[in-house]
mmCIF file of C-alpha atoms in Angstrom:
data_model
loop_
_atom_site.group_PDB
_atom_site.id
_atom_site.type_symbol
_atom_site.label_atom_id
_atom_site.label_comp_id
_atom_site.label_asym_id
_atom_site.label_seq_id
_atom_site.Cartn_x
_atom_site.Cartn_y
_atom_site.Cartn_z
ATOM 1 C CA MET Z 1 -8.956 -63.420 -83.364
ATOM 2 C CA ASN Z 2 -5.478 -64.997 -83.452
ATOM 3 C CA LYS Z 3 -4.517 -67.585 -86.050
ATOM 4 C CA ASN Z 4 -4.561 -70.599 -83.734
ATOM 5 C CA THR Z 5 -8.028 -69.805 -82.413
ATOM 6 C CA SER Z 6 -9.304 -69.153 -85.917
ATOM 7 C CA LEU Z 7 -8.098 -72.542 -87.197
ATOM 8 C CA TYR Z 8 -9.425 -74.402 -84.141
ATOM 9 C CA GLU Z 9 -12.870 -72.816 -84.422
ATOM 10 C CA PHE Z 10 -12.948 -73.465 -88.164
ATOM 11 C CA GLY Z 11 -12.397 -77.170 -87.516
ATOM 12 C CA TYR Z 12 -15.009 -77.157 -84.758
ATOM 13 C CA ASN Z 13 -17.696 -75.430 -86.834
ATOM 14 C CA PHE Z 14 -17.019 -76.853 -90.312
ATOM 15 C CA LEU Z 15 -15.711 -80.399 -89.846
ATOM 16 C CA GLY Z 16 -17.281 -81.011 -86.441
ATOM 17 C CA PRO Z 17 -20.949 -81.452 -87.450
ATOM 18 C CA ILE Z 18 -20.059 -83.567 -90.492
ATOM 19 C CA CYS Z 19 -17.807 -85.879 -88.495
ATOM 20 C CA SER Z 20 -20.167 -86.149 -85.517
ATOM 21 C CA GLU Z 21 -23.007 -87.429 -87.702
ATOM 22 C CA TYR Z 22 -20.608 -89.812 -89.434
ATOM 23 C CA PHE Z 23 -19.597 -91.299 -86.082
ATOM 24 C CA VAL Z 24 -23.194 -91.634 -84.923
ATOM 25 C CA ALA Z 25 -23.829 -93.644 -88.092
ATOM 26 C CA LEU Z 26 -20.603 -95.613 -87.605
ATOM 27 C CA ASN Z 27 -21.612 -96.652 -84.099
ATOM 28 C CA GLN Z 28 -25.024 -97.841 -85.266
ATOM 29 C CA TYR Z 29 -23.629 -99.612 -88.343
ATOM 30 C CA ALA Z 30 -20.849 -101.392 -86.458
ATOM 31 C CA ILE Z 31 -23.208 -102.605 -83.726
ATOM 32 C CA THR Z 32 -25.528 -104.003 -86.414
ATOM 33 C CA LYS Z 33 -22.904 -105.576 -88.696
ATOM 34 C CA LYS Z 34 -20.434 -106.690 -85.993
ATOM 35 C CA PRO Z 35 -17.249 -106.441 -88.099
ATOM 36 C CA SER Z 36 -14.099 -108.235 -86.997
ATOM 37 C CA SER Z 37 -12.340 -104.856 -86.817
ATOM 38 C CA LEU Z 38 -12.483 -101.251 -87.973
ATOM 39 C CA GLY Z 39 -9.913 -100.065 -90.491
ATOM 40 C CA PHE Z 40 -9.296 -96.319 -90.704
ATOM 41 C CA LEU Z 41 -7.858 -95.896 -94.192
ATOM 42 C CA ALA Z 42 -5.001 -93.493 -94.822
ATOM 43 C CA ARG Z 43 -5.115 -90.581 -95.152
ATOM 44 C CA GLU Z 44 -8.633 -89.479 -94.196
ATOM 45 C CA GLY Z 45 -8.571 -92.116 -91.483
ATOM 46 C CA TYR Z 46 -5.940 -90.173 -89.546
ATOM 47 C CA LEU Z 47 -8.580 -87.861 -88.047
ATOM 48 C CA PHE Z 48 -11.171 -90.624 -87.834
ATOM 49 C CA LYS Z 49 -9.005 -92.861 -85.643
ATOM 50 C CA GLU Z 50 -8.170 -89.901 -83.374
ATOM 51 C CA ILE Z 51 -11.866 -89.104 -82.960
ATOM 52 C CA TYR Z 52 -12.731 -92.764 -82.402
ATOM 53 C CA GLN Z 53 -10.131 -93.120 -79.659
ATOM 54 C CA ALA Z 54 -11.332 -89.903 -77.995
ATOM 55 C CA LEU Z 55 -14.910 -91.223 -77.976
ATOM 56 C CA ILE Z 56 -13.753 -94.554 -76.544
ATOM 57 C CA ASP Z 57 -11.860 -92.713 -73.807
ATOM 58 C CA LYS Z 58 -15.082 -90.880 -72.934
ATOM 59 C CA GLU Z 59 -17.060 -94.159 -73.129
ATOM 60 C CA SER Z 60 -19.296 -92.474 -75.702
ATOM 61 C CA ILE Z 61 -19.062 -95.142 -78.403
ATOM 62 C CA THR Z 62 -18.944 -98.936 -78.659
ATOM 63 C CA SER Z 63 -15.343 -100.112 -78.808
ATOM 64 C CA PHE Z 64 -14.216 -102.460 -81.575
ATOM 65 C CA SER Z 65 -10.749 -103.649 -82.459
ATOM 66 C CA HIS Z 66 -9.383 -100.957 -84.766
ATOM 67 C CA ALA Z 67 -6.280 -99.810 -86.629
ATOM 68 C CA TYR Z 68 -5.036 -97.088 -88.913
ATOM 69 C CA ILE Z 69 -4.218 -98.727 -92.247
ATOM 70 C CA TYR Z 70 -1.685 -97.375 -94.696
ATOM 71 C CA ALA Z 71 -3.357 -97.714 -98.082
ATOM 72 C CA SER Z 72 -3.563 -95.711 -101.291
ATOM 73 C CA ARG Z 73 -4.917 -96.279 -104.752
ATOM 74 C CA THR Z 74 -1.472 -95.646 -106.228
ATOM 75 C CA PHE Z 75 0.214 -98.325 -104.133
ATOM 76 C CA LEU Z 76 -2.571 -100.878 -104.553
ATOM 77 C CA PHE Z 77 -2.757 -100.276 -108.297
ATOM 78 C CA ARG Z 78 0.986 -100.917 -108.546
ATOM 79 C CA ILE Z 79 1.269 -104.122 -106.513
ATOM 80 C CA CYS Z 80 -1.766 -105.555 -108.329
ATOM 81 C CA ILE Z 81 -0.758 -104.392 -111.815
ATOM 82 C CA THR Z 82 -0.199 -107.938 -113.086
ATOM 83 C CA ASP Z 83 -3.745 -108.908 -112.150
ATOM 84 C CA ARG Z 84 -5.998 -108.018 -115.067
ATOM 85 C CA LEU Z 85 -9.078 -107.946 -112.832
ATOM 86 C CA THR Z 86 -7.775 -104.798 -111.133
ATOM 87 C CA TRP Z 87 -7.435 -102.848 -114.390
ATOM 88 C CA GLN Z 88 -11.172 -102.082 -114.225
ATOM 89 C CA TRP Z 89 -10.268 -99.793 -111.298
ATOM 90 C CA SER Z 90 -6.781 -98.564 -112.129
ATOM 91 C CA LEU Z 91 -7.408 -97.619 -115.761
ATOM 92 C CA VAL Z 92 -10.889 -96.122 -115.557
ATOM 93 C CA HIS Z 93 -9.875 -92.643 -114.321
ATOM 94 C CA GLY Z 94 -9.239 -89.915 -116.878
ATOM 95 C CA PHE Z 95 -5.647 -89.366 -118.011
ATOM 96 C CA GLU Z 96 -3.839 -87.624 -120.874
ATOM 97 C CA GLY Z 97 -0.137 -88.073 -121.529
ATOM 98 C CA SER Z 98 2.613 -90.590 -122.195
ATOM 99 C CA PHE Z 99 2.531 -94.175 -120.999
ATOM 100 C CA GLN Z 100 5.645 -93.372 -118.960
ATOM 101 C CA LYS Z 101 3.868 -90.546 -117.177
ATOM 102 C CA LEU Z 102 0.902 -92.836 -116.449
ATOM 103 C CA LEU Z 103 3.124 -95.500 -114.876
ATOM 104 C CA ILE Z 104 4.864 -92.949 -112.670
ATOM 105 C CA ALA Z 105 1.853 -90.819 -111.691
ATOM 106 C CA ARG Z 106 -0.894 -93.393 -111.279
ATOM 107 C CA PHE Z 107 1.055 -96.490 -110.290
ATOM 108 C CA GLY Z 108 3.964 -94.903 -108.470
ATOM 109 C CA PHE Z 109 6.725 -96.663 -110.398
ATOM 110 C CA THR Z 110 10.175 -95.107 -110.489
ATOM 111 C CA LEU Z 111 11.831 -94.252 -113.783
ATOM 112 C CA GLU Z 112 14.485 -96.890 -113.107
ATOM 113 C CA GLN Z 113 11.844 -99.586 -112.625
ATOM 114 C CA ILE Z 114 9.936 -98.911 -115.822
ATOM 115 C CA ASN Z 115 13.076 -98.402 -117.935
ATOM 116 C CA GLY Z 116 13.998 -101.958 -117.031
ATOM 117 C CA VAL Z 117 10.691 -103.284 -118.332
ATOM 118 C CA PHE Z 118 9.471 -101.178 -121.275
ATOM 119 C CA SER Z 119 11.182 -99.877 -124.399
ATOM 120 C CA ASP Z 120 11.618 -96.161 -125.070
ATOM 121 C CA THR Z 121 9.023 -96.419 -127.832
ATOM 122 C CA GLU Z 122 6.479 -98.018 -125.526
ATOM 123 C CA LEU Z 123 7.070 -95.452 -122.788
ATOM 124 C CA ALA Z 124 6.649 -92.595 -125.264
ATOM 125 C CA THR Z 125 3.246 -93.866 -126.438
ATOM 126 C CA GLN Z 126 0.598 -91.189 -125.904
ATOM 127 C CA VAL Z 127 -2.537 -92.473 -124.210
ATOM 128 C CA SER Z 128 -5.934 -91.047 -123.329
ATOM 129 C CA LEU Z 129 -7.922 -92.796 -120.621
ATOM 130 C CA PRO Z 130 -10.447 -94.230 -120.385
ATOM 131 C CA THR Z 131 -11.071 -94.121 -124.161
ATOM 132 C CA GLN Z 132 -7.771 -95.840 -125.024
ATOM 133 C CA ILE Z 133 -7.820 -98.396 -122.250
ATOM 134 C CA ASN Z 134 -7.151 -101.182 -124.764
ATOM 135 C CA VAL Z 135 -3.847 -99.556 -125.758
ATOM 136 C CA VAL Z 136 -2.670 -99.511 -122.158
ATOM 137 C CA GLU Z 137 -3.868 -103.066 -121.535
ATOM 138 C CA ASP Z 138 -1.901 -104.296 -124.576
ATOM 139 C CA LEU Z 139 1.269 -102.571 -123.359
ATOM 140 C CA LEU Z 140 0.905 -104.144 -119.917
ATOM 141 C CA ASP Z 141 0.002 -107.580 -121.302
ATOM 142 C CA HIS Z 142 3.360 -107.894 -123.050
ATOM 143 C CA HIS Z 143 5.334 -107.430 -119.838
ATOM 144 C CA LEU Z 144 3.389 -109.115 -117.040
ATOM 145 C CA ALA Z 145 6.227 -111.416 -115.988
ATOM 146 C CA GLN Z 146 8.715 -108.545 -115.764
ATOM 147 C CA LEU Z 147 6.247 -106.374 -113.877
ATOM 148 C CA ASP Z 148 5.666 -109.202 -111.428
ATOM 149 C CA ASP Z 149 9.400 -109.245 -110.676
ATOM 150 C CA VAL Z 150 9.231 -105.521 -109.877
ATOM 151 C CA VAL Z 151 6.214 -105.586 -107.531
ATOM 152 C CA ARG Z 152 6.493 -109.041 -105.931
ATOM 153 C CA ASP Z 153 8.432 -108.019 -102.810
ATOM 154 C CA SER Z 154 6.248 -104.995 -102.022
ATOM 155 C CA LYS Z 155 3.100 -107.053 -102.463
ATOM 156 C CA ALA Z 156 4.318 -109.843 -100.172
ATOM 157 C CA THR Z 157 5.442 -107.356 -97.515
ATOM 158 C CA TYR Z 158 2.132 -105.505 -97.647
ATOM 159 C CA LEU Z 159 0.199 -108.741 -97.147
ATOM 160 C CA HIS Z 160 2.373 -109.448 -94.085
ATOM 161 C CA TYR Z 161 1.574 -105.957 -92.834
ATOM 162 C CA LEU Z 162 -2.183 -106.446 -93.270
ATOM 163 C CA ASP Z 163 -1.954 -109.793 -91.504
ATOM 164 C CA SER Z 164 -0.189 -108.094 -88.582
ATOM 165 C CA LEU Z 165 -3.235 -105.820 -88.245
ATOM 166 C CA GLY Z 166 -5.574 -108.777 -87.949
ATOM 167 C CA LEU Z 167 -6.755 -108.691 -91.552
ATOM 168 C CA THR Z 168 -6.613 -112.439 -92.015
ATOM 169 C CA SER Z 169 -8.510 -114.908 -94.173
ATOM 170 C CA ASP Z 170 -11.310 -115.252 -91.603
ATOM 171 C CA SER Z 171 -11.810 -111.520 -90.953
ATOM 172 C CA THR Z 172 -14.648 -109.246 -92.066
ATOM 173 C CA PRO Z 173 -13.272 -105.721 -91.636
ATOM 174 C CA LEU Z 174 -15.198 -102.468 -91.821
ATOM 175 C CA PHE Z 175 -13.204 -99.845 -93.735
ATOM 176 C CA LEU Z 176 -13.810 -96.181 -92.998
ATOM 177 C CA ASP Z 177 -13.143 -93.406 -95.490
ATOM 178 C CA ILE Z 178 -14.902 -90.403 -96.987
ATOM 179 C CA GLY Z 179 -15.590 -92.291 -100.224
ATOM 180 C CA TYR Z 180 -16.814 -92.334 -102.875
ATOM 181 C CA SER Z 181 -16.668 -95.268 -105.249
ATOM 182 C CA GLY Z 182 -14.937 -97.572 -102.737
ATOM 183 C CA THR Z 183 -11.939 -98.321 -104.965
ATOM 184 C CA ILE Z 184 -9.555 -99.011 -102.075
ATOM 185 C CA GLN Z 185 -12.135 -101.238 -100.376
ATOM 186 C CA LYS Z 186 -12.601 -103.237 -103.581
ATOM 187 C CA MET Z 187 -8.847 -103.551 -104.049
ATOM 188 C CA LEU Z 188 -8.380 -104.751 -100.460
ATOM 189 C CA THR Z 189 -11.297 -107.172 -100.819
ATOM 190 C CA HIS Z 190 -9.539 -108.642 -103.839
ATOM 191 C CA LEU Z 191 -6.087 -108.634 -102.274
ATOM 192 C CA LEU Z 192 -7.197 -110.228 -98.995
ATOM 193 C CA SER Z 193 -9.839 -112.541 -100.503
ATOM 194 C CA VAL Z 194 -12.319 -111.711 -97.740
ATOM 195 C CA ASN Z 195 -15.743 -110.093 -97.505
ATOM 196 C CA THR Z 196 -15.493 -106.458 -96.459
ATOM 197 C CA LEU Z 197 -17.718 -103.613 -95.315
ATOM 198 C CA GLY Z 198 -17.264 -99.923 -96.050
ATOM 199 C CA LEU Z 199 -18.915 -96.838 -94.571
ATOM 200 C CA TYR Z 200 -18.530 -93.567 -96.465
ATOM 201 C CA PHE Z 201 -19.726 -89.975 -96.422
ATOM 202 C CA ILE Z 202 -21.117 -90.322 -99.942
ATOM 203 C CA THR Z 203 -21.290 -93.217 -102.404
ATOM 204 C CA THR Z 204 -21.737 -93.259 -106.146
ATOM 205 C CA ALA Z 205 -23.780 -96.426 -105.634
ATOM 206 C CA LYS Z 206 -24.087 -98.215 -102.307
ATOM 207 C CA GLY Z 207 -24.739 -101.920 -102.238
ATOM 208 C CA GLU Z 208 -22.947 -105.235 -102.587
ATOM 209 C CA TYR Z 209 -20.181 -105.662 -105.148
ATOM 210 C CA GLU Z 210 -18.836 -109.053 -106.163
ATOM 211 C CA VAL Z 211 -15.051 -108.985 -106.172
ATOM 212 C CA ASN Z 212 -13.445 -112.258 -107.195
ATOM 213 C CA LEU Z 213 -15.925 -114.522 -105.341
ATOM 214 C CA HIS Z 214 -16.103 -112.205 -102.321
ATOM 215 C CA THR Z 215 -18.357 -109.273 -101.500
ATOM 216 C CA ALA Z 216 -17.528 -105.635 -100.833
ATOM 217 C CA THR Z 217 -20.564 -104.059 -99.145
ATOM 218 C CA MET Z 218 -20.709 -100.267 -99.299
ATOM 219 C CA GLU Z 219 -22.951 -97.986 -97.246
ATOM 220 C CA CYS Z 220 -23.166 -94.194 -97.044
ATOM 221 C CA VAL Z 221 -24.113 -91.666 -94.362
ATOM 222 C CA PHE Z 222 -25.082 -88.527 -96.273
ATOM 223 C CA LYS Z 223 -25.885 -89.266 -99.917
ATOM 224 C CA ASP Z 224 -26.086 -92.178 -102.333
ATOM 225 C CA ASP Z 225 -26.268 -92.539 -106.102
ATOM 226 C CA VAL Z 226 -24.456 -89.316 -106.950
ATOM 227 C CA LYS Z 227 -21.838 -88.718 -109.625
ATOM 228 C CA MET Z 228 -19.094 -86.140 -109.810
ATOM 229 C CA GLY Z 229 -20.421 -83.097 -111.627
ATOM 230 C CA GLY Z 230 -24.029 -84.085 -110.933
ATOM 231 C CA GLY Z 231 -24.804 -81.023 -108.844
ATOM 232 C CA HIS Z 232 -24.353 -82.403 -105.334
ATOM 233 C CA THR Z 233 -22.000 -79.926 -103.672
ATOM 234 C CA MET Z 234 -20.493 -82.234 -101.069
ATOM 235 C CA LEU Z 235 -19.245 -84.521 -103.846
ATOM 236 C CA ASP Z 236 -18.569 -81.944 -106.555
ATOM 237 C CA ARG Z 237 -16.506 -79.871 -104.117
ATOM 238 C CA SER Z 238 -15.138 -82.740 -102.065
ATOM 239 C CA LEU Z 239 -11.625 -81.376 -102.662
ATOM 240 C CA PHE Z 240 -12.169 -79.134 -99.639
ATOM 241 C CA LEU Z 241 -12.724 -82.174 -97.423
ATOM 242 C CA GLU Z 242 -9.832 -84.096 -98.933
ATOM 243 C CA CYS Z 243 -7.443 -81.213 -98.232
ATOM 244 C CA LEU Z 244 -8.366 -81.128 -94.544
ATOM 245 C CA LEU Z 245 -8.920 -84.824 -93.826
ATOM 246 C CA THR Z 246 -5.330 -85.837 -94.307
ATOM 247 C CA ALA Z 247 -2.296 -87.059 -92.389
ATOM 248 C CA PRO Z 248 1.163 -85.690 -91.537
ATOM 249 C CA GLU Z 249 2.645 -87.783 -94.348
ATOM 250 C CA GLY Z 250 2.173 -87.585 -98.088
ATOM 251 C CA GLN Z 251 0.569 -90.361 -100.104
ATOM 252 C CA PHE Z 252 1.623 -93.875 -99.073
ATOM 253 C CA ILE Z 253 3.676 -95.349 -101.933
ATOM 254 C CA ASP Z 254 5.711 -98.305 -100.640
ATOM 255 C CA ILE Z 255 6.531 -100.558 -97.698
ATOM 256 C CA HIS Z 256 9.582 -102.465 -96.478
ATOM 257 C CA GLN Z 257 10.089 -104.844 -93.573
ATOM 258 C CA ASN Z 258 13.140 -104.914 -91.340
ATOM 259 C CA ALA Z 259 14.750 -108.336 -91.633
ATOM 260 C CA VAL Z 260 16.066 -108.147 -88.070
ATOM 261 C CA ASP Z 261 13.082 -107.134 -85.954
ATOM 262 C CA GLY Z 262 10.227 -107.499 -88.457
ATOM 263 C CA SER Z 263 9.126 -103.874 -88.143
ATOM 264 C CA PHE Z 264 7.488 -102.203 -91.117
ATOM 265 C CA HIS Z 265 8.760 -99.020 -92.712
ATOM 266 C CA PHE Z 266 6.597 -96.870 -94.946
ATOM 267 C CA MET Z 267 7.500 -94.598 -97.834
ATOM 268 C CA PHE Z 268 5.484 -91.572 -98.879
ATOM 269 C CA GLY Z 269 5.112 -89.347 -101.923
ATOM 270 C CA ARG Z 270 5.429 -85.609 -102.277
ATOM 271 C CA GLN Z 271 4.129 -83.330 -99.578
ATOM 272 C CA ALA Z 272 1.553 -80.588 -99.945
ATOM 273 C CA TYR Z 273 1.407 -77.463 -97.753
ATOM 274 C CA VAL Z 274 -0.594 -79.295 -95.083
ATOM 275 C CA GLN Z 275 2.196 -81.833 -94.594
ATOM 276 C CA THR Z 276 4.988 -79.251 -94.327
ATOM 277 C CA HIS Z 277 2.826 -77.127 -91.996
ATOM 278 C CA PHE Z 278 0.939 -79.882 -90.217
ATOM 279 C CA HIS Z 279 0.961 -77.930 -86.955
ATOM 280 C CA GLU Z 280 -1.578 -75.601 -88.593
ATOM 281 C CA LEU Z 281 -3.848 -78.369 -89.837
ATOM 282 C CA LYS Z 282 -3.568 -80.106 -86.467
ATOM 283 C CA LEU Z 283 -5.420 -77.171 -84.887
ATOM 284 C CA VAL Z 284 -8.285 -77.659 -87.361
ATOM 285 C CA LEU Z 285 -8.382 -81.380 -86.611
ATOM 286 C CA GLU Z 286 -8.317 -80.790 -82.845
ATOM 287 C CA GLY Z 287 -11.294 -78.466 -83.205
ATOM 288 C CA ALA Z 288 -13.186 -81.087 -85.202
ATOM 289 C CA GLN Z 289 -12.396 -83.777 -82.642
ATOM 290 C CA GLN Z 290 -13.617 -81.663 -79.746
ATOM 291 C CA ALA Z 291 -16.815 -80.854 -81.622
ATOM 292 C CA VAL Z 292 -17.570 -84.559 -82.043
ATOM 293 C CA VAL Z 293 -16.828 -85.274 -78.369
ATOM 294 C CA ASP Z 294 -19.155 -82.421 -77.360
ATOM 295 C CA ALA Z 295 -21.894 -83.572 -79.745
ATOM 296 C CA PHE Z 296 -21.844 -87.071 -78.275
ATOM 297 C CA LYS Z 297 -21.765 -85.744 -74.710
ATOM 298 C CA HIS Z 298 -24.731 -83.431 -75.175
ATOM 299 C CA ASN Z 299 -26.592 -85.540 -77.765
ATOM 300 C CA ILE Z 300 -26.350 -82.836 -80.437
ATOM 301 C CA ARG Z 301 -27.593 -84.111 -83.788
ATOM 302 C CA PHE Z 302 -27.719 -82.669 -87.305
ATOM 303 C CA THR Z 303 -29.965 -83.647 -90.180
ATOM 304 C CA VAL Z 304 -28.501 -84.459 -93.580
ATOM 305 C CA GLU Z 305 -30.130 -81.287 -94.900
ATOM 306 C CA GLU Z 306 -28.392 -79.211 -92.229
ATOM 307 C CA ILE Z 307 -25.032 -80.812 -93.038
ATOM 308 C CA GLU Z 308 -25.491 -80.123 -96.751
ATOM 309 C CA MET Z 309 -26.512 -76.514 -96.110
ATOM 310 C CA LEU Z 310 -23.506 -75.983 -93.825
ATOM 311 C CA TYR Z 311 -21.120 -77.455 -96.381
ATOM 312 C CA GLU Z 312 -22.640 -75.375 -99.170
ATOM 313 C CA GLN Z 313 -22.035 -72.138 -97.264
ATOM 314 C CA TYR Z 314 -18.374 -72.838 -96.588
ATOM 315 C CA VAL Z 315 -17.288 -74.085 -100.023
ATOM 316 C CA ARG Z 316 -19.106 -71.464 -102.084
ATOM 317 C CA LYS Z 317 -18.158 -68.326 -100.167
ATOM 318 C CA ARG Z 318 -14.499 -67.544 -99.636
ATOM 319 C CA ASN Z 319 -15.284 -65.199 -96.740
ATOM 320 C CA MET Z 320 -16.700 -68.164 -94.806
ATOM 321 C CA LEU Z 321 -13.233 -69.744 -94.791
ATOM 322 C CA PRO Z 322 -10.927 -67.988 -92.295
ATOM 323 C CA HIS Z 323 -7.909 -66.361 -93.921
ATOM 324 C CA ALA Z 324 -5.629 -68.532 -91.795
ATOM 325 C CA SER Z 325 -7.052 -71.640 -93.511
ATOM 326 C CA TRP Z 326 -6.552 -70.629 -97.127
ATOM 327 C CA LEU Z 327 -3.072 -72.102 -97.533
ATOM 328 C CA LEU Z 328 -4.279 -75.447 -96.178
ATOM 329 C CA PHE Z 329 -6.289 -76.023 -99.337
ATOM 330 C CA ASP Z 330 -3.546 -77.691 -101.350
ATOM 331 C CA LEU Z 331 -3.954 -81.251 -102.639
ATOM 332 C CA ASP Z 332 -1.718 -83.484 -104.758
ATOM 333 C CA ASP Z 333 -3.423 -84.863 -107.856
ATOM 334 C CA ALA Z 334 -0.702 -87.276 -108.923
ATOM 335 C CA ILE Z 335 -3.122 -90.058 -109.863
ATOM 336 C CA SER Z 336 -4.362 -87.933 -112.778
ATOM 337 C CA GLY Z 337 -0.840 -86.882 -113.679
ATOM 338 C CA ASN Z 338 -1.391 -83.293 -112.554
ATOM 339 C CA ALA Z 339 0.344 -80.967 -110.135
ATOM 340 C CA ASN Z 340 -1.160 -79.948 -106.801
ATOM 341 C CA VAL Z 341 -4.688 -78.570 -106.912
ATOM 342 C CA ASP Z 342 -5.914 -75.508 -104.987
ATOM 343 C CA PRO Z 343 -9.718 -75.824 -104.674
ATOM 344 C CA LEU Z 344 -10.073 -72.127 -103.904
ATOM 345 C CA ALA Z 345 -8.602 -71.288 -107.300
ATOM 346 C CA PHE Z 346 -10.143 -74.296 -109.042
ATOM 347 C CA PHE Z 347 -13.665 -73.255 -108.074
ATOM 348 C CA GLY Z 348 -13.054 -69.551 -108.581
ATOM 349 C CA LEU Z 349 -13.235 -68.505 -104.945
#
């Protein structure tokens, strides 16, 4: 079997069933909740919006206003850094290293930006999160005004961008992502000051979350009330999904608007193998898309148990993953301050 065929069939057989059941659930959920629009969140949303458009073209799914939305935890953490309410999300993830490294890795600041705000002593402070969250909060508290000067323009431009997508004060968008704790949804709920919906593969706890007088409602398709390391393979080994459900660009890190024509320009972080060789991943994604189209056409359904069993086989046995796909499993882990992660090596495959 040649490489192209191998990658296409891998996408069809591995991602196809998972995505087809997700879109069946999406159709039912959207019809019930009637959101103002669907928001396919970067970067997993890249494949989702392609599948959605293909299903619309085939008249296989109910059509709602929809858009691909550039969003990332790193960017949202940075533009909201002066808002103490958001620290419950940005400072809860594990981290070991200097305060300088935290600001660069998790918040996406440049060295020039933070050198203009913090002293060398402050930047050299060693922190361990989440146990030393108070140390980080104290360091930030002393420089809120200066940090606001740094992030103000990006924040204002991003709000203009969201408004251009129809995410206005009277909207109730449905955000689509693989999950799991809904951090980006909560951040956008706070930033936009609107009620939002979110539909995920897996949730750590579905339900309604109060976010600054508004509600972020989270629902899942495959599994609820699971924690990382709790023994549920689709979550514990979700790195395999995150490697494949990605976009041609690296992580979204900043936005600018052209003063002449008002167009938006996006900046991205470092690229993994899948970005520099996106033509290979594209074959996987095309296979997945065709599988979903076929499933809708022929009314092919999978139970949650079948999806879990399928996933288990692929991510626990290296020989189930075609050799041509191995290099695609490369994921940046900047938010934790680490280098790229290879799930094949990480899980001993």
